[in-house]
Amino acid sequence: GIQVEQSPPDLILQEGANSTLRCNFSDSVNNLQWFHQNPWGQLINLFYIPSGTKQNGRLSATTVATERYSLLYISSSQTTDSGVYFCAVEQGSNSGYALNFGKGTSLLVTP
Amino acid sequence: SAVISQKPSRDICQRGTSLTIQCQVDSQVTMMFWYRQQPGQSLTLIATANQGSEATYESGFVIDKFPISRPNLTFSTLTVSNMSPEDSSIYLCSVRRSRETQYFGPGTRLLVL
């Protein structure tokens, strides 16, 4: 199946700083999504972005499908941004369109 | 979007017993998935449970251990059978209506003693 690698594995930021999280994948994808898992364990969908660029408030994402990577940008970070950020890609019809998750980037934003 | 509820939210069980987790969605969905998240780890797909067909299990997961029911387009159950401490995890129900955005339930936190 498709391999998904995320970097960095851990990140500590001071409030107000910016950061870039990276997701590399080993094959072409039909679907790529970014999720935030908050400290209480709830997974929130941030972006559906198999290609191109999207922005939502302080967050934006870019996927360059031809080069098999995606970036998640967090600007002016806040303590509520803490948690784990996952990149997930769709394996294709053989797996019924299920998402395959990377290991995540654990982000801690300090006051 | 989709609103997903899971029951129970958490449980502590003795080894050798079984637990059935329920997943309820606020509206009809075709694609439903069950994931496991072991402590400090990423999400691993257990099975895909599309209504009208048998669940499709991923490598390392078998129906005898994780039987799944999908009686209609808004409900599914996952049973964790003959539990051992290695089954201690968060179990997550997930749905997708289209090929795009996927949504997750709040999870069921299971501790097996």
mmCIF file of C-alpha atoms in Angstrom:
data_model
loop_
_atom_site.group_PDB
_atom_site.id
_atom_site.type_symbol
_atom_site.label_atom_id
_atom_site.label_comp_id
_atom_site.label_asym_id
_atom_site.label_seq_id
_atom_site.Cartn_x
_atom_site.Cartn_y
_atom_site.Cartn_z
ATOM 1 C CA GLY A 1 0.000 0.000 0.000
ATOM 2 C CA ILE A 2 0.861 3.658 -0.106
ATOM 3 C CA GLN A 3 3.462 4.766 2.423
ATOM 4 C CA VAL A 4 2.828 8.051 4.225
ATOM 5 C CA GLU A 5 5.658 9.820 6.022
ATOM 6 C CA GLN A 6 5.183 12.922 8.129
ATOM 7 C CA SER A 7 7.768 15.322 9.460
ATOM 8 C CA PRO A 8 8.738 16.513 11.932
ATOM 9 C CA PRO A 9 7.433 13.900 14.407
ATOM 10 C CA ASP A 10 7.370 16.447 17.234
ATOM 11 C CA LEU A 11 7.280 20.221 17.314
ATOM 12 C CA ILE A 12 7.223 22.763 20.120
ATOM 13 C CA LEU A 13 6.300 26.347 19.318
ATOM 14 C CA GLN A 14 5.801 29.495 21.240
ATOM 15 C CA GLU A 15 2.437 31.154 20.797
ATOM 16 C CA GLY A 16 2.437 33.396 17.743
ATOM 17 C CA ALA A 17 5.030 31.432 15.788
ATOM 18 C CA ASN A 18 4.480 29.922 12.356
ATOM 19 C CA SER A 19 5.132 26.330 11.330
ATOM 20 C CA THR A 20 5.132 24.005 8.333
ATOM 21 C CA LEU A 21 4.262 20.322 8.563
ATOM 22 C CA ARG A 22 5.160 17.989 5.723
ATOM 23 C CA CYS A 23 3.593 14.818 4.357
ATOM 24 C CA ASN A 24 5.323 12.664 1.743
ATOM 25 C CA PHE A 25 3.542 9.801 0.034
ATOM 26 C CA SER A 26 4.922 7.001 -2.080
ATOM 27 C CA ASP A 27 2.417 6.788 -4.934
ATOM 28 C CA SER A 28 -0.231 8.789 -6.714
ATOM 29 C CA VAL A 29 -3.313 9.486 -4.620
ATOM 30 C CA ASN A 30 -6.999 10.029 -5.263
ATOM 31 C CA ASN A 31 -7.594 11.662 -1.932
ATOM 32 C CA LEU A 32 -5.471 13.421 0.679
ATOM 33 C CA GLN A 33 -6.777 14.874 3.910
ATOM 34 C CA TRP A 34 -5.272 16.635 6.916
ATOM 35 C CA PHE A 35 -6.710 16.031 10.376
ATOM 36 C CA HIS A 36 -6.148 17.542 13.801
ATOM 37 C CA GLN A 37 -6.554 15.298 16.830
ATOM 38 C CA ASN A 38 -7.092 17.480 19.860
ATOM 39 C CA PRO A 39 -5.833 16.531 23.339
ATOM 40 C CA TRP A 40 -9.207 14.910 24.080
ATOM 41 C CA GLY A 41 -8.801 12.572 21.127
ATOM 42 C CA GLN A 42 -11.367 14.016 18.731
ATOM 43 C CA LEU A 43 -10.300 13.984 15.082
ATOM 44 C CA ILE A 44 -11.271 17.077 13.114
ATOM 45 C CA ASN A 45 -10.995 17.239 9.361
ATOM 46 C CA LEU A 46 -8.957 20.296 8.336
ATOM 47 C CA PHE A 47 -8.613 19.943 4.581
ATOM 48 C CA TYR A 48 -9.524 17.686 1.710
ATOM 49 C CA ILE A 49 -6.678 18.514 -0.672
ATOM 50 C CA PRO A 50 -5.559 15.942 -3.268
ATOM 51 C CA SER A 51 -3.969 18.799 -5.213
ATOM 52 C CA GLY A 52 -3.651 22.562 -5.171
ATOM 53 C CA THR A 53 -3.858 25.045 -2.319
ATOM 54 C CA LYS A 54 -6.563 25.832 0.214
ATOM 55 C CA GLN A 55 -6.798 28.243 3.106
ATOM 56 C CA ASN A 56 -9.015 28.330 6.173
ATOM 57 C CA GLY A 57 -8.244 31.130 8.579
ATOM 58 C CA ARG A 58 -4.760 30.694 10.018
ATOM 59 C CA LEU A 59 -4.347 27.316 8.358
ATOM 60 C CA SER A 60 -3.480 26.604 4.778
ATOM 61 C CA ALA A 61 -2.421 23.528 2.853
ATOM 62 C CA THR A 62 -0.714 22.807 -0.433
ATOM 63 C CA THR A 63 -0.432 19.486 -2.218
ATOM 64 C CA VAL A 64 1.933 18.981 -5.136
ATOM 65 C CA ALA A 65 0.615 15.676 -6.431
ATOM 66 C CA THR A 66 3.265 15.298 -9.157
ATOM 67 C CA GLU A 67 5.994 15.467 -6.521
ATOM 68 C CA ARG A 68 4.028 13.429 -3.953
ATOM 69 C CA TYR A 69 4.012 15.762 -1.015
ATOM 70 C CA SER A 70 1.682 18.002 0.922
ATOM 71 C CA LEU A 71 2.363 20.843 3.329
ATOM 72 C CA LEU A 72 0.234 22.186 6.166
ATOM 73 C CA TYR A 73 0.963 25.740 7.274
ATOM 74 C CA ILE A 74 -0.034 27.055 10.662
ATOM 75 C CA SER A 75 0.387 30.788 11.136
ATOM 76 C CA SER A 76 0.259 32.777 14.380
ATOM 77 C CA SER A 77 -0.080 29.579 16.380
ATOM 78 C CA GLN A 78 -2.287 29.451 19.463
ATOM 79 C CA THR A 79 -2.295 27.072 22.417
ATOM 80 C CA THR A 80 -5.505 25.557 21.064
ATOM 81 C CA ASP A 81 -3.541 24.375 18.013
ATOM 82 C CA SER A 82 -1.812 21.813 20.220
ATOM 83 C CA GLY A 83 -2.435 18.185 19.386
ATOM 84 C CA VAL A 84 -1.479 15.722 16.705
ATOM 85 C CA TYR A 85 -1.749 16.519 13.004
ATOM 86 C CA PHE A 86 -2.296 13.585 10.683
ATOM 87 C CA CYS A 87 -1.985 13.343 6.938
ATOM 88 C CA ALA A 88 -4.074 10.564 5.371
ATOM 89 C CA VAL A 89 -4.240 9.341 1.788
ATOM 90 C CA GLU A 90 -6.618 7.108 -0.080
ATOM 91 C CA GLN A 91 -5.197 3.828 -1.227
ATOM 92 C CA GLY A 92 -7.592 3.434 -4.137
ATOM 93 C CA SER A 93 -10.484 1.198 -5.057
ATOM 94 C CA ASN A 94 -8.768 -2.016 -3.926
ATOM 95 C CA SER A 95 -9.219 -0.897 -0.332
ATOM 96 C CA GLY A 96 -12.703 0.498 -0.690
ATOM 97 C CA TYR A 97 -11.516 4.092 -0.592
ATOM 98 C CA ALA A 98 -10.261 3.887 3.004
ATOM 99 C CA LEU A 99 -7.706 6.409 4.223
ATOM 100 C CA ASN A 100 -4.197 5.341 5.180
ATOM 101 C CA PHE A 101 -2.732 7.507 7.948
ATOM 102 C CA GLY A 102 0.776 8.771 8.548
ATOM 103 C CA LYS A 103 2.275 8.634 12.038
ATOM 104 C CA GLY A 104 1.451 12.252 12.697
ATOM 105 C CA THR A 105 3.195 15.381 13.934
ATOM 106 C CA SER A 106 2.706 16.107 17.621
ATOM 107 C CA LEU A 107 2.505 19.865 18.149
ATOM 108 C CA LEU A 108 2.733 21.672 21.455
ATOM 109 C CA VAL A 109 2.148 25.410 21.497
ATOM 110 C CA THR A 110 3.302 27.083 24.699
ATOM 111 C CA PRO A 111 2.041 30.432 26.049
ATOM 112 C CA SER B 1 -20.778 17.122 7.401
ATOM 113 C CA ALA B 2 -21.751 14.150 9.546
ATOM 114 C CA VAL B 3 -22.468 13.841 13.245
ATOM 115 C CA ILE B 4 -21.302 10.520 14.632
ATOM 116 C CA SER B 5 -21.907 9.113 18.083
ATOM 117 C CA GLN B 6 -20.314 6.070 19.649
ATOM 118 C CA LYS B 7 -21.297 3.979 22.627
ATOM 119 C CA PRO B 8 -19.781 3.329 25.045
ATOM 120 C CA SER B 9 -17.399 6.271 25.232
ATOM 121 C CA ARG B 10 -15.053 4.238 27.420
ATOM 122 C CA ASP B 11 -14.957 0.903 29.195
ATOM 123 C CA ILE B 12 -12.735 -1.235 31.356
ATOM 124 C CA CYS B 13 -13.031 -4.939 30.619
ATOM 125 C CA GLN B 14 -11.578 -8.184 31.864
ATOM 126 C CA ARG B 15 -9.506 -10.331 29.568
ATOM 127 C CA GLY B 16 -11.417 -13.056 27.797
ATOM 128 C CA THR B 17 -14.635 -11.061 27.579
ATOM 129 C CA SER B 18 -16.158 -9.285 24.566
ATOM 130 C CA LEU B 19 -17.328 -5.719 24.025
ATOM 131 C CA THR B 20 -19.666 -4.409 21.335
ATOM 132 C CA ILE B 21 -19.195 -0.812 20.218
ATOM 133 C CA GLN B 22 -22.053 1.013 18.543
ATOM 134 C CA CYS B 23 -21.743 3.725 15.911
ATOM 135 C CA GLN B 24 -24.702 5.921 14.992
ATOM 136 C CA VAL B 25 -24.652 8.517 12.191
ATOM 137 C CA ASP B 26 -27.116 11.386 11.911
ATOM 138 C CA SER B 27 -27.924 10.619 8.273
ATOM 139 C CA GLN B 28 -27.426 7.908 5.707
ATOM 140 C CA VAL B 29 -23.914 7.136 4.559
ATOM 141 C CA THR B 30 -22.598 4.495 2.221
ATOM 142 C CA MET B 31 -18.998 4.212 3.326
ATOM 143 C CA MET B 32 -18.229 3.379 6.948
ATOM 144 C CA PHE B 33 -14.889 2.398 8.439
ATOM 145 C CA TRP B 34 -13.580 1.149 11.769
ATOM 146 C CA TYR B 35 -10.123 2.198 12.956
ATOM 147 C CA ARG B 36 -7.984 1.359 15.952
ATOM 148 C CA GLN B 37 -5.566 3.758 17.607
ATOM 149 C CA GLN B 38 -3.207 2.130 20.060
ATOM 150 C CA PRO B 39 -1.711 4.346 22.782
ATOM 151 C CA GLY B 40 0.555 6.994 21.306
ATOM 152 C CA GLN B 41 0.168 5.592 17.797
ATOM 153 C CA SER B 42 -1.487 6.512 14.534
ATOM 154 C CA LEU B 43 -4.767 5.161 13.222
ATOM 155 C CA THR B 44 -4.920 1.685 11.713
ATOM 156 C CA LEU B 45 -7.834 0.571 9.577
ATOM 157 C CA ILE B 46 -9.587 -2.525 10.899
ATOM 158 C CA ALA B 47 -12.255 -2.937 8.253
ATOM 159 C CA THR B 48 -14.531 -1.254 5.754
ATOM 160 C CA ALA B 49 -18.232 -1.808 6.435
ATOM 161 C CA ASN B 50 -20.380 -0.796 3.490
ATOM 162 C CA GLN B 51 -24.078 -1.532 3.802
ATOM 163 C CA GLY B 52 -25.308 -4.443 1.766
ATOM 164 C CA SER B 53 -22.022 -6.302 1.678
ATOM 165 C CA GLU B 54 -19.772 -8.194 4.039
ATOM 166 C CA ALA B 55 -17.162 -6.171 5.857
ATOM 167 C CA THR B 56 -13.727 -6.134 4.269
ATOM 168 C CA TYR B 57 -10.928 -6.679 6.780
ATOM 169 C CA GLU B 58 -7.376 -5.380 6.552
ATOM 170 C CA SER B 59 -4.349 -7.590 6.950
ATOM 171 C CA GLY B 60 -3.910 -8.563 10.573
ATOM 172 C CA PHE B 61 -7.596 -8.287 11.466
ATOM 173 C CA VAL B 62 -10.020 -11.215 11.253
ATOM 174 C CA ILE B 63 -13.766 -11.512 11.452
ATOM 175 C CA ASP B 64 -13.694 -13.939 14.380
ATOM 176 C CA LYS B 65 -11.866 -11.383 16.496
ATOM 177 C CA PHE B 66 -13.607 -8.234 15.219
ATOM 178 C CA PRO B 67 -17.085 -9.122 13.909
ATOM 179 C CA ILE B 68 -18.879 -6.170 12.347
ATOM 180 C CA SER B 69 -22.540 -5.603 11.595
ATOM 181 C CA ARG B 70 -23.974 -2.962 9.265
ATOM 182 C CA PRO B 71 -27.756 -3.418 9.324
ATOM 183 C CA ASN B 72 -28.612 -0.071 7.714
ATOM 184 C CA LEU B 73 -27.113 3.127 6.346
ATOM 185 C CA THR B 74 -26.914 4.924 9.716
ATOM 186 C CA PHE B 75 -25.686 2.260 12.147
ATOM 187 C CA SER B 76 -22.871 -0.211 12.661
ATOM 188 C CA THR B 77 -21.362 -2.263 15.464
ATOM 189 C CA LEU B 78 -17.863 -3.553 16.050
ATOM 190 C CA THR B 79 -17.290 -6.344 18.570
ATOM 191 C CA VAL B 80 -13.903 -6.912 20.136
ATOM 192 C CA SER B 81 -13.936 -10.588 21.075
ATOM 193 C CA ASN B 82 -11.951 -12.596 23.598
ATOM 194 C CA MET B 83 -10.101 -9.490 24.663
ATOM 195 C CA SER B 84 -6.513 -9.325 25.856
ATOM 196 C CA PRO B 85 -4.552 -6.348 27.222
ATOM 197 C CA GLU B 86 -3.124 -5.828 23.703
ATOM 198 C CA ASP B 87 -6.622 -4.814 22.596
ATOM 199 C CA SER B 88 -6.483 -1.731 24.826
ATOM 200 C CA SER B 89 -6.943 1.080 22.319
ATOM 201 C CA ILE B 90 -9.236 3.776 21.063
ATOM 202 C CA TYR B 91 -11.698 2.386 18.519
ATOM 203 C CA LEU B 92 -13.015 4.926 16.030
ATOM 204 C CA CYS B 93 -15.956 4.828 13.687
ATOM 205 C CA SER B 94 -15.593 6.892 10.519
ATOM 206 C CA VAL B 95 -17.844 7.718 7.581
ATOM 207 C CA ARG B 96 -17.653 9.289 4.168
ATOM 208 C CA ARG B 97 -20.570 10.306 1.977
ATOM 209 C CA SER B 98 -18.623 11.141 -1.121
ATOM 210 C CA ARG B 99 -15.106 10.509 -2.315
ATOM 211 C CA GLU B 100 -14.035 13.573 -0.369
ATOM 212 C CA THR B 101 -14.199 14.516 3.297
ATOM 213 C CA GLN B 102 -14.096 11.798 5.947
ATOM 214 C CA TYR B 103 -15.525 12.254 9.433
ATOM 215 C CA PHE B 104 -14.738 10.527 12.707
ATOM 216 C CA GLY B 105 -16.708 9.702 15.794
ATOM 217 C CA PRO B 106 -15.425 10.614 19.258
ATOM 218 C CA GLY B 107 -13.976 7.145 19.790
ATOM 219 C CA THR B 108 -14.393 4.390 22.363
ATOM 220 C CA ARG B 109 -11.562 4.127 24.857
ATOM 221 C CA LEU B 110 -11.059 0.512 25.851
ATOM 222 C CA LEU B 111 -8.838 -0.736 28.658
ATOM 223 C CA VAL B 112 -8.451 -4.482 29.070
ATOM 224 C CA LEU B 113 -7.131 -5.753 32.368
#
